[in-house]
mmCIF file of N, CA and C in Angstrom:
data_model
loop_
_atom_site.group_PDB
_atom_site.id
_atom_site.type_symbol
_atom_site.label_atom_id
_atom_site.label_comp_id
_atom_site.label_asym_id
_atom_site.label_seq_id
_atom_site.Cartn_x
_atom_site.Cartn_y
_atom_site.Cartn_z
ATOM 1 N N MET A 9 -35.693 -106.280 99.618
ATOM 2 C CA MET A 9 -37.074 -106.297 100.045
ATOM 3 C C MET A 9 -37.856 -105.162 99.377
ATOM 4 N N ALA A 10 -37.252 -103.969 99.285
ATOM 5 C CA ALA A 10 -37.916 -102.826 98.663
ATOM 6 C C ALA A 10 -38.200 -103.112 97.194
ATOM 7 N N LEU A 11 -37.293 -103.822 96.521
ATOM 8 C CA LEU A 11 -37.473 -104.162 95.120
ATOM 9 C C LEU A 11 -38.668 -105.097 94.941
ATOM 10 N N LYS A 12 -38.814 -106.096 95.840
ATOM 11 C CA LYS A 12 -39.953 -107.010 95.782
ATOM 12 C C LYS A 12 -41.260 -106.247 95.984
ATOM 13 N N ASN A 13 -41.267 -105.308 96.943
ATOM 14 C CA ASN A 13 -42.479 -104.525 97.205
ATOM 15 C C ASN A 13 -42.856 -103.659 96.008
ATOM 16 N N SER A 14 -41.863 -103.070 95.360
ATOM 17 C CA SER A 14 -42.169 -102.228 94.205
ATOM 18 C C SER A 14 -42.692 -103.080 93.047
ATOM 19 N N HIS A 15 -42.177 -104.306 92.898
ATOM 20 C CA HIS A 15 -42.710 -105.204 91.864
ATOM 21 C C HIS A 15 -44.156 -105.565 92.180
ATOM 22 N N MET A 16 -44.438 -105.825 93.462
ATOM 23 C CA MET A 16 -45.798 -106.169 93.874
ATOM 24 C C MET A 16 -46.747 -104.997 93.609
ATOM 25 N N VAL A 17 -46.297 -103.778 93.885
ATOM 26 C CA VAL A 17 -47.122 -102.597 93.631
ATOM 27 C C VAL A 17 -47.396 -102.468 92.134
ATOM 28 N N LEU A 18 -46.388 -102.703 91.304
ATOM 29 C CA LEU A 18 -46.576 -102.629 89.857
ATOM 30 C C LEU A 18 -47.560 -103.691 89.373
ATOM 31 N N VAL A 19 -47.458 -104.891 89.922
ATOM 32 C CA VAL A 19 -48.380 -105.967 89.542
ATOM 33 C C VAL A 19 -49.804 -105.591 89.941
ATOM 34 N N LEU A 20 -49.982 -105.093 91.163
ATOM 35 C CA LEU A 20 -51.309 -104.696 91.626
ATOM 36 C C LEU A 20 -51.865 -103.539 90.801
ATOM 37 N N LEU A 21 -51.006 -102.582 90.476
ATOM 38 C CA LEU A 21 -51.427 -101.459 89.649
ATOM 39 C C LEU A 21 -51.863 -101.952 88.268
ATOM 40 N N GLY A 22 -51.101 -102.873 87.710
ATOM 41 C CA GLY A 22 -51.449 -103.445 86.410
ATOM 42 C C GLY A 22 -52.787 -104.158 86.446
ATOM 43 N N LEU A 23 -53.021 -104.950 87.491
ATOM 44 C CA LEU A 23 -54.298 -105.649 87.635
ATOM 45 C C LEU A 23 -55.451 -104.663 87.796
ATOM 46 N N PHE A 24 -55.208 -103.598 88.546
ATOM 47 C CA PHE A 24 -56.222 -102.567 88.748
ATOM 48 C C PHE A 24 -56.591 -101.918 87.411
ATOM 49 N N LEU A 25 -55.582 -101.589 86.614
ATOM 50 C CA LEU A 25 -55.831 -100.950 85.319
ATOM 51 C C LEU A 25 -56.574 -101.883 84.366
ATOM 52 N N VAL A 26 -56.232 -103.161 84.400
ATOM 53 C CA VAL A 26 -56.945 -104.139 83.570
ATOM 54 C C VAL A 26 -58.408 -104.202 83.995
ATOM 55 N N GLY A 27 -58.646 -104.190 85.301
ATOM 56 C CA GLY A 27 -60.013 -104.199 85.819
ATOM 57 C C GLY A 27 -60.793 -102.977 85.388
ATOM 58 N N LEU A 28 -60.163 -101.809 85.444
ATOM 59 C CA LEU A 28 -60.826 -100.576 85.003
ATOM 60 C C LEU A 28 -61.157 -100.631 83.514
ATOM 61 N N ALA A 29 -60.235 -101.151 82.739
ATOM 62 C CA ALA A 29 -60.453 -101.248 81.296
ATOM 63 C C ALA A 29 -61.642 -102.153 81.000
ATOM 64 N N GLN A 30 -61.769 -103.240 81.742
ATOM 65 C CA GLN A 30 -62.888 -104.148 81.530
ATOM 66 C C GLN A 30 -64.206 -103.491 81.924
ATOM 67 N N LEU A 31 -64.215 -102.706 82.999
ATOM 68 C CA LEU A 31 -65.434 -102.022 83.424
ATOM 69 C C LEU A 31 -65.885 -100.997 82.397
ATOM 70 N N SER A 32 -64.942 -100.259 81.835
ATOM 71 C CA SER A 32 -65.299 -99.204 80.889
ATOM 72 C C SER A 32 -65.498 -99.732 79.477
ATOM 73 N N ALA A 33 -65.097 -100.982 79.217
ATOM 74 C CA ALA A 33 -65.202 -101.533 77.868
ATOM 75 C C ALA A 33 -66.648 -101.602 77.391
ATOM 76 N N GLY A 34 -67.594 -101.823 78.283
ATOM 77 C CA GLY A 34 -68.988 -101.927 77.901
ATOM 78 C C GLY A 34 -69.662 -100.591 77.686
ATOM 79 N N LYS A 35 -69.045 -99.507 78.076
ATOM 80 C CA LYS A 35 -69.639 -98.171 77.941
ATOM 81 C C LYS A 35 -69.349 -97.623 76.552
ATOM 82 N N GLU A 36 -70.367 -97.015 75.951
ATOM 83 C CA GLU A 36 -70.226 -96.410 74.634
ATOM 84 C C GLU A 36 -70.258 -94.896 74.804
ATOM 85 N N SER A 37 -69.232 -94.224 74.303
ATOM 86 C CA SER A 37 -69.199 -92.762 74.406
ATOM 87 C C SER A 37 -70.228 -92.166 73.444
ATOM 88 N N ALA A 38 -70.523 -90.890 73.613
ATOM 89 C CA ALA A 38 -71.464 -90.203 72.722
ATOM 90 C C ALA A 38 -70.962 -90.241 71.276
ATOM 91 N N ALA A 39 -69.656 -90.064 71.098
ATOM 92 C CA ALA A 39 -69.074 -90.098 69.748
ATOM 93 C C ALA A 39 -69.194 -91.494 69.140
ATOM 94 N N GLU A 40 -68.948 -92.520 69.953
ATOM 95 C CA GLU A 40 -69.071 -93.897 69.462
ATOM 96 C C GLU A 40 -70.519 -94.217 69.101
ATOM 97 N N LYS A 41 -71.458 -93.734 69.907
ATOM 98 C CA LYS A 41 -72.882 -93.960 69.624
ATOM 99 C C LYS A 41 -73.276 -93.264 68.322
ATOM 100 N N PHE A 42 -72.804 -92.023 68.124
ATOM 101 C CA PHE A 42 -73.085 -91.304 66.883
ATOM 102 C C PHE A 42 -72.531 -92.083 65.691
ATOM 103 N N GLN A 43 -71.292 -92.556 65.808
ATOM 104 C CA GLN A 43 -70.671 -93.346 64.740
ATOM 105 C C GLN A 43 -71.526 -94.566 64.408
ATOM 106 N N ARG A 44 -71.907 -95.304 65.447
ATOM 107 C CA ARG A 44 -72.670 -96.542 65.253
ATOM 108 C C ARG A 44 -74.038 -96.257 64.631
ATOM 109 N N GLN A 45 -74.708 -95.229 65.108
ATOM 110 C CA GLN A 45 -76.072 -94.986 64.662
ATOM 111 C C GLN A 45 -76.188 -94.197 63.360
ATOM 112 N N HIS A 46 -75.174 -93.423 62.998
ATOM 113 C CA HIS A 46 -75.367 -92.513 61.867
ATOM 114 C C HIS A 46 -74.328 -92.572 60.753
ATOM 115 N N MET A 47 -73.141 -93.063 60.998
ATOM 116 C CA MET A 47 -72.093 -93.032 59.975
ATOM 117 C C MET A 47 -72.066 -94.324 59.153
ATOM 118 N N ASP A 48 -72.072 -94.181 57.836
ATOM 119 C CA ASP A 48 -71.894 -95.312 56.925
ATOM 120 C C ASP A 48 -71.324 -94.773 55.624
ATOM 121 N N THR A 49 -70.008 -94.727 55.559
ATOM 122 C CA THR A 49 -69.352 -94.152 54.383
ATOM 123 C C THR A 49 -69.543 -95.015 53.137
ATOM 124 N N GLU A 50 -69.803 -96.294 53.314
ATOM 125 C CA GLU A 50 -69.976 -97.213 52.181
ATOM 126 C C GLU A 50 -71.458 -97.459 51.947
ATOM 127 N N HIS A 51 -72.120 -96.574 51.239
ATOM 128 C CA HIS A 51 -73.561 -96.720 50.989
ATOM 129 C C HIS A 51 -73.812 -97.911 50.075
ATOM 130 N N SER A 52 -74.763 -98.725 50.453
ATOM 131 C CA SER A 52 -75.131 -99.917 49.698
ATOM 132 C C SER A 52 -75.904 -99.531 48.439
ATOM 133 N N THR A 53 -75.901 -100.422 47.459
ATOM 134 C CA THR A 53 -76.696 -100.201 46.249
ATOM 135 C C THR A 53 -78.112 -100.750 46.415
ATOM 136 N N ALA A 54 -78.400 -101.373 47.559
ATOM 137 C CA ALA A 54 -79.752 -101.883 47.828
ATOM 138 C C ALA A 54 -80.725 -100.714 47.919
ATOM 139 N N ASN A 55 -82.019 -101.007 47.690
ATOM 140 C CA ASN A 55 -82.996 -99.919 47.832
ATOM 141 C C ASN A 55 -83.074 -99.507 49.297
ATOM 142 N N ASN A 56 -83.643 -98.330 49.556
ATOM 143 C CA ASN A 56 -83.643 -97.782 50.917
ATOM 144 C C ASN A 56 -84.296 -98.701 51.933
ATOM 145 N N SER A 57 -85.377 -99.374 51.555
ATOM 146 C CA SER A 57 -86.065 -100.261 52.490
ATOM 147 C C SER A 57 -85.161 -101.432 52.882
ATOM 148 N N GLN A 58 -84.544 -102.075 51.900
ATOM 149 C CA GLN A 58 -83.624 -103.185 52.191
ATOM 150 C C GLN A 58 -82.443 -102.687 53.015
ATOM 151 N N TYR A 59 -81.893 -101.562 52.609
ATOM 152 C CA TYR A 59 -80.751 -100.982 53.313
ATOM 153 C C TYR A 59 -81.115 -100.693 54.763
ATOM 154 N N CYS A 60 -82.238 -100.027 54.980
ATOM 155 C CA CYS A 60 -82.646 -99.657 56.338
ATOM 156 C C CYS A 60 -82.916 -100.885 57.197
ATOM 157 N N ASN A 61 -83.620 -101.869 56.659
ATOM 158 C CA ASN A 61 -83.895 -103.083 57.429
ATOM 159 C C ASN A 61 -82.605 -103.766 57.853
ATOM 160 N N LEU A 62 -81.648 -103.831 56.957
ATOM 161 C CA LEU A 62 -80.361 -104.459 57.254
ATOM 162 C C LEU A 62 -79.551 -103.636 58.250
ATOM 163 N N MET A 63 -79.399 -102.345 57.980
ATOM 164 C CA MET A 63 -78.528 -101.499 58.799
ATOM 165 C C MET A 63 -79.085 -101.230 60.194
ATOM 166 N N MET A 64 -80.382 -101.032 60.307
ATOM 167 C CA MET A 64 -80.962 -100.768 61.629
ATOM 168 C C MET A 64 -80.739 -101.963 62.551
ATOM 169 N N LYS A 65 -80.849 -103.154 62.007
ATOM 170 C CA LYS A 65 -80.602 -104.361 62.808
ATOM 171 C C LYS A 65 -79.109 -104.523 63.078
ATOM 172 N N ALA A 66 -78.289 -104.357 62.051
ATOM 173 C CA ALA A 66 -76.838 -104.537 62.196
ATOM 174 C C ALA A 66 -76.228 -103.545 63.177
ATOM 175 N N ARG A 67 -76.804 -102.353 63.263
ATOM 176 C CA ARG A 67 -76.276 -101.312 64.153
ATOM 177 C C ARG A 67 -76.974 -101.293 65.516
ATOM 178 N N ASN A 68 -77.690 -102.375 65.829
ATOM 179 C CA ASN A 68 -78.334 -102.570 67.144
ATOM 180 C C ASN A 68 -79.356 -101.489 67.485
ATOM 181 N N MET A 69 -80.144 -101.088 66.517
ATOM 182 C CA MET A 69 -81.191 -100.101 66.793
ATOM 183 C C MET A 69 -82.572 -100.734 66.815
ATOM 184 N N THR A 70 -82.578 -102.079 66.834
ATOM 185 C CA THR A 70 -83.835 -102.813 66.957
ATOM 186 C C THR A 70 -83.710 -103.885 68.043
ATOM 187 N N THR A 71 -82.781 -103.687 68.974
ATOM 188 C CA THR A 71 -82.503 -104.698 69.993
ATOM 189 C C THR A 71 -83.569 -104.743 71.078
ATOM 190 N N ASP A 72 -83.904 -103.600 71.668
ATOM 191 C CA ASP A 72 -84.886 -103.549 72.753
ATOM 192 C C ASP A 72 -86.236 -103.021 72.287
ATOM 193 N N LYS A 73 -86.217 -102.252 71.221
ATOM 194 C CA LYS A 73 -87.425 -101.670 70.630
ATOM 195 C C LYS A 73 -87.059 -101.218 69.226
ATOM 196 N N CYS A 74 -88.045 -100.847 68.451
ATOM 197 C CA CYS A 74 -87.783 -100.327 67.107
ATOM 198 C C CYS A 74 -87.488 -98.836 67.221
ATOM 199 N N LYS A 75 -86.319 -98.408 66.769
ATOM 200 C CA LYS A 75 -86.049 -96.971 66.701
ATOM 201 C C LYS A 75 -86.865 -96.451 65.525
ATOM 202 N N SER A 76 -87.733 -95.486 65.768
ATOM 203 C CA SER A 76 -88.707 -95.088 64.754
ATOM 204 C C SER A 76 -88.102 -94.346 63.565
ATOM 205 N N ILE A 77 -87.084 -93.524 63.801
ATOM 206 C CA ILE A 77 -86.467 -92.739 62.723
ATOM 207 C C ILE A 77 -84.956 -92.712 62.935
ATOM 208 N N ASN A 78 -84.211 -92.853 61.855
ATOM 209 C CA ASN A 78 -82.753 -92.730 61.933
ATOM 210 C C ASN A 78 -82.218 -92.286 60.575
ATOM 211 N N THR A 79 -81.187 -91.473 60.594
ATOM 212 C CA THR A 79 -80.546 -91.008 59.366
ATOM 213 C C THR A 79 -79.117 -91.517 59.318
ATOM 214 N N PHE A 80 -78.759 -92.142 58.193
ATOM 215 C CA PHE A 80 -77.380 -92.564 57.961
ATOM 216 C C PHE A 80 -76.707 -91.539 57.057
ATOM 217 N N ILE A 81 -75.484 -91.185 57.403
ATOM 218 C CA ILE A 81 -74.698 -90.201 56.661
ATOM 219 C C ILE A 81 -73.644 -90.951 55.856
ATOM 220 N N HIS A 82 -73.636 -90.738 54.545
ATOM 221 C CA HIS A 82 -72.702 -91.431 53.655
ATOM 222 C C HIS A 82 -71.604 -90.469 53.202
ATOM 223 N N GLU A 83 -70.853 -89.992 54.158
ATOM 224 C CA GLU A 83 -69.754 -89.056 53.921
ATOM 225 C C GLU A 83 -68.570 -89.491 54.778
ATOM 226 N N THR A 84 -67.409 -88.921 54.516
ATOM 227 C CA THR A 84 -66.237 -89.237 55.331
ATOM 228 C C THR A 84 -66.380 -88.604 56.713
ATOM 229 N N GLN A 85 -65.645 -89.136 57.651
ATOM 230 C CA GLN A 85 -65.654 -88.577 59.005
ATOM 231 C C GLN A 85 -65.190 -87.122 58.980
ATOM 232 N N GLU A 86 -64.213 -86.822 58.136
ATOM 233 C CA GLU A 86 -63.685 -85.460 58.044
ATOM 234 C C GLU A 86 -64.763 -84.483 57.567
ATOM 235 N N THR A 87 -65.561 -84.911 56.601
ATOM 236 C CA THR A 87 -66.641 -84.066 56.089
ATOM 237 C C THR A 87 -67.670 -83.786 57.177
ATOM 238 N N VAL A 88 -68.009 -84.815 57.933
ATOM 239 C CA VAL A 88 -68.986 -84.651 59.021
ATOM 240 C C VAL A 88 -68.404 -83.778 60.124
ATOM 241 N N ASP A 89 -67.138 -84.012 60.475
ATOM 242 C CA ASP A 89 -66.488 -83.194 61.505
ATOM 243 C C ASP A 89 -66.476 -81.715 61.115
ATOM 244 N N ALA A 90 -66.307 -81.435 59.827
ATOM 245 C CA ALA A 90 -66.245 -80.047 59.358
ATOM 246 C C ALA A 90 -67.561 -79.312 59.596
ATOM 247 N N VAL A 91 -68.671 -80.026 59.590
ATOM 248 C CA VAL A 91 -69.973 -79.393 59.839
ATOM 249 C C VAL A 91 -70.000 -78.777 61.233
ATOM 250 N N CYS A 92 -69.343 -79.417 62.172
ATOM 251 C CA CYS A 92 -69.324 -78.900 63.552
ATOM 252 C C CYS A 92 -68.560 -77.586 63.666
ATOM 253 N N GLN A 93 -67.786 -77.240 62.654
ATOM 254 C CA GLN A 93 -67.058 -75.969 62.653
ATOM 255 C C GLN A 93 -67.914 -74.829 62.109
ATOM 256 N N GLU A 94 -69.057 -75.169 61.512
ATOM 257 C CA GLU A 94 -69.984 -74.155 61.005
ATOM 258 C C GLU A 94 -70.661 -73.461 62.194
ATOM 259 N N PRO A 95 -71.149 -72.229 61.993
ATOM 260 C CA PRO A 95 -71.811 -71.511 63.100
ATOM 261 C C PRO A 95 -73.047 -72.253 63.610
ATOM 262 N N ASN A 96 -73.336 -72.083 64.897
ATOM 263 C CA ASN A 96 -74.546 -72.667 65.480
ATOM 264 C C ASN A 96 -75.778 -72.010 64.875
ATOM 265 N N ILE A 97 -76.802 -72.823 64.665
ATOM 266 C CA ILE A 97 -78.097 -72.323 64.209
ATOM 267 C C ILE A 97 -79.176 -72.928 65.106
ATOM 268 N N SER A 98 -80.393 -72.413 64.998
ATOM 269 C CA SER A 98 -81.506 -72.970 65.769
ATOM 270 C C SER A 98 -81.915 -74.314 65.183
ATOM 271 N N CYS A 99 -82.137 -75.258 66.070
ATOM 272 C CA CYS A 99 -82.581 -76.593 65.674
ATOM 273 C C CYS A 99 -84.100 -76.595 65.504
ATOM 274 N N LYS A 100 -84.623 -77.634 64.873
ATOM 275 C CA LYS A 100 -86.072 -77.765 64.710
ATOM 276 C C LYS A 100 -86.781 -77.873 66.052
ATOM 277 N N ASN A 101 -86.066 -78.396 67.077
ATOM 278 C CA ASN A 101 -86.689 -78.553 68.399
ATOM 279 C C ASN A 101 -86.505 -77.315 69.276
ATOM 280 N N GLY A 102 -85.945 -76.227 68.700
ATOM 281 C CA GLY A 102 -85.798 -74.982 69.443
ATOM 282 C C GLY A 102 -84.444 -74.787 70.099
ATOM 283 N N GLN A 103 -83.651 -75.855 70.222
ATOM 284 C CA GLN A 103 -82.312 -75.691 70.786
ATOM 285 C C GLN A 103 -81.440 -74.949 69.782
ATOM 286 N N THR A 104 -80.286 -74.468 70.242
ATOM 287 C CA THR A 104 -79.433 -73.667 69.351
ATOM 288 C C THR A 104 -78.077 -74.307 69.096
ATOM 289 N N ASN A 105 -77.987 -75.620 69.239
ATOM 290 C CA ASN A 105 -76.695 -76.278 69.056
ATOM 291 C C ASN A 105 -76.633 -77.096 67.771
ATOM 292 N N CYS A 106 -77.344 -76.679 66.744
ATOM 293 C CA CYS A 106 -77.301 -77.363 65.455
ATOM 294 C C CYS A 106 -76.362 -76.620 64.507
ATOM 295 N N HIS A 107 -75.948 -77.315 63.455
ATOM 296 C CA HIS A 107 -75.040 -76.749 62.459
ATOM 297 C C HIS A 107 -75.568 -77.108 61.074
ATOM 298 N N GLN A 108 -75.408 -76.203 60.131
ATOM 299 C CA GLN A 108 -75.837 -76.422 58.751
ATOM 300 C C GLN A 108 -74.608 -76.688 57.896
ATOM 301 N N SER A 109 -74.622 -77.790 57.171
ATOM 302 C CA SER A 109 -73.518 -78.112 56.273
ATOM 303 C C SER A 109 -73.456 -77.073 55.156
ATOM 304 N N SER A 110 -72.255 -76.717 54.744
ATOM 305 C CA SER A 110 -72.105 -75.744 53.662
ATOM 306 C C SER A 110 -72.287 -76.391 52.292
ATOM 307 N N SER A 111 -72.348 -77.722 52.239
ATOM 308 C CA SER A 111 -72.584 -78.420 50.977
ATOM 309 C C SER A 111 -73.524 -79.598 51.215
ATOM 310 N N ALA A 112 -74.135 -80.063 50.134
ATOM 311 C CA ALA A 112 -75.078 -81.178 50.235
ATOM 312 C C ALA A 112 -74.352 -82.450 50.663
ATOM 313 N N MET A 113 -75.052 -83.277 51.422
ATOM 314 C CA MET A 113 -74.499 -84.552 51.877
ATOM 315 C C MET A 113 -75.414 -85.675 51.415
ATOM 316 N N THR A 114 -74.830 -86.848 51.209
ATOM 317 C CA THR A 114 -75.610 -88.019 50.842
ATOM 318 C C THR A 114 -76.118 -88.680 52.119
ATOM 319 N N LEU A 115 -77.438 -88.804 52.226
ATOM 320 C CA LEU A 115 -78.077 -89.335 53.429
ATOM 321 C C LEU A 115 -79.077 -90.419 53.053
ATOM 322 N N THR A 116 -79.346 -91.308 53.992
ATOM 323 C CA THR A 116 -80.461 -92.243 53.886
ATOM 324 C C THR A 116 -81.296 -92.094 55.144
ATOM 325 N N ASN A 117 -82.568 -91.744 54.971
ATOM 326 C CA ASN A 117 -83.490 -91.631 56.099
ATOM 327 C C ASN A 117 -84.267 -92.931 56.228
ATOM 328 N N CYS A 118 -84.209 -93.521 57.405
ATOM 329 C CA CYS A 118 -84.930 -94.753 57.692
ATOM 330 C C CYS A 118 -86.094 -94.422 58.616
ATOM 331 N N VAL A 119 -87.308 -94.767 58.183
ATOM 332 C CA VAL A 119 -88.512 -94.495 58.966
ATOM 333 C C VAL A 119 -89.259 -95.814 59.140
ATOM 334 N N GLN A 120 -89.569 -96.136 60.379
ATOM 335 C CA GLN A 120 -90.276 -97.374 60.680
ATOM 336 C C GLN A 120 -91.643 -97.367 60.003
ATOM 337 N N THR A 121 -92.000 -98.503 59.372
ATOM 338 C CA THR A 121 -93.318 -98.593 58.753
ATOM 339 C C THR A 121 -94.375 -98.659 59.845
ATOM 340 N N GLY A 122 -95.530 -98.101 59.560
ATOM 341 C CA GLY A 122 -96.599 -98.034 60.555
ATOM 342 C C GLY A 122 -97.086 -99.387 61.039
ATOM 343 N N SER A 123 -96.953 -100.408 60.213
ATOM 344 C CA SER A 123 -97.483 -101.719 60.586
ATOM 345 C C SER A 123 -96.482 -102.594 61.344
ATOM 346 N N SER A 124 -95.221 -102.197 61.407
ATOM 347 C CA SER A 124 -94.229 -103.065 62.065
ATOM 348 C C SER A 124 -94.150 -102.776 63.556
ATOM 349 N N GLU A 125 -93.918 -103.833 64.315
ATOM 350 C CA GLU A 125 -93.775 -103.731 65.763
ATOM 351 C C GLU A 125 -92.594 -104.582 66.202
ATOM 352 N N TYR A 126 -91.997 -104.194 67.334
ATOM 353 C CA TYR A 126 -90.902 -104.959 67.915
ATOM 354 C C TYR A 126 -91.391 -106.366 68.215
ATOM 355 N N PRO A 127 -90.655 -107.407 67.944
ATOM 356 C CA PRO A 127 -89.261 -107.444 67.504
ATOM 357 C C PRO A 127 -89.092 -107.471 65.983
ATOM 358 N N ASN A 128 -90.199 -107.378 65.231
ATOM 359 C CA ASN A 128 -90.134 -107.430 63.767
ATOM 360 C C ASN A 128 -90.170 -106.022 63.186
ATOM 361 N N CYS A 129 -89.099 -105.272 63.433
ATOM 362 C CA CYS A 129 -89.016 -103.877 62.994
ATOM 363 C C CYS A 129 -88.778 -103.823 61.488
ATOM 364 N N LEU A 130 -89.585 -103.047 60.791
ATOM 365 C CA LEU A 130 -89.432 -102.871 59.350
ATOM 366 C C LEU A 130 -89.362 -101.393 59.022
ATOM 367 N N TYR A 131 -88.560 -101.079 57.974
ATOM 368 C CA TYR A 131 -88.323 -99.691 57.583
ATOM 369 C C TYR A 131 -88.541 -99.513 56.101
#
């Protein structure tokens, strides 16, 4: 009887864990959001406007509204992670949790055109 009860507890525990995994599956961590919104190691050969229009939509930054400005980083994850090891500096907004890369990075800045409006976001 004790063996049956322990199997039942294991089954219930397993179902509970599956349920928790499903609940948390829809949540995006801060690191995952940063990856989705800013990392693109494979920079396209398209011009910046074509690239931005494609990537902003593909990365879900035009789903509920047009994100007005976004920067894509075309470096390896290791290179980006290394920037966080640099000393803190003052940010443009006055906070002090920014870091300056010790070397130049390849970036694409996407800026929404003044005439575009949701749902037809253009960059």
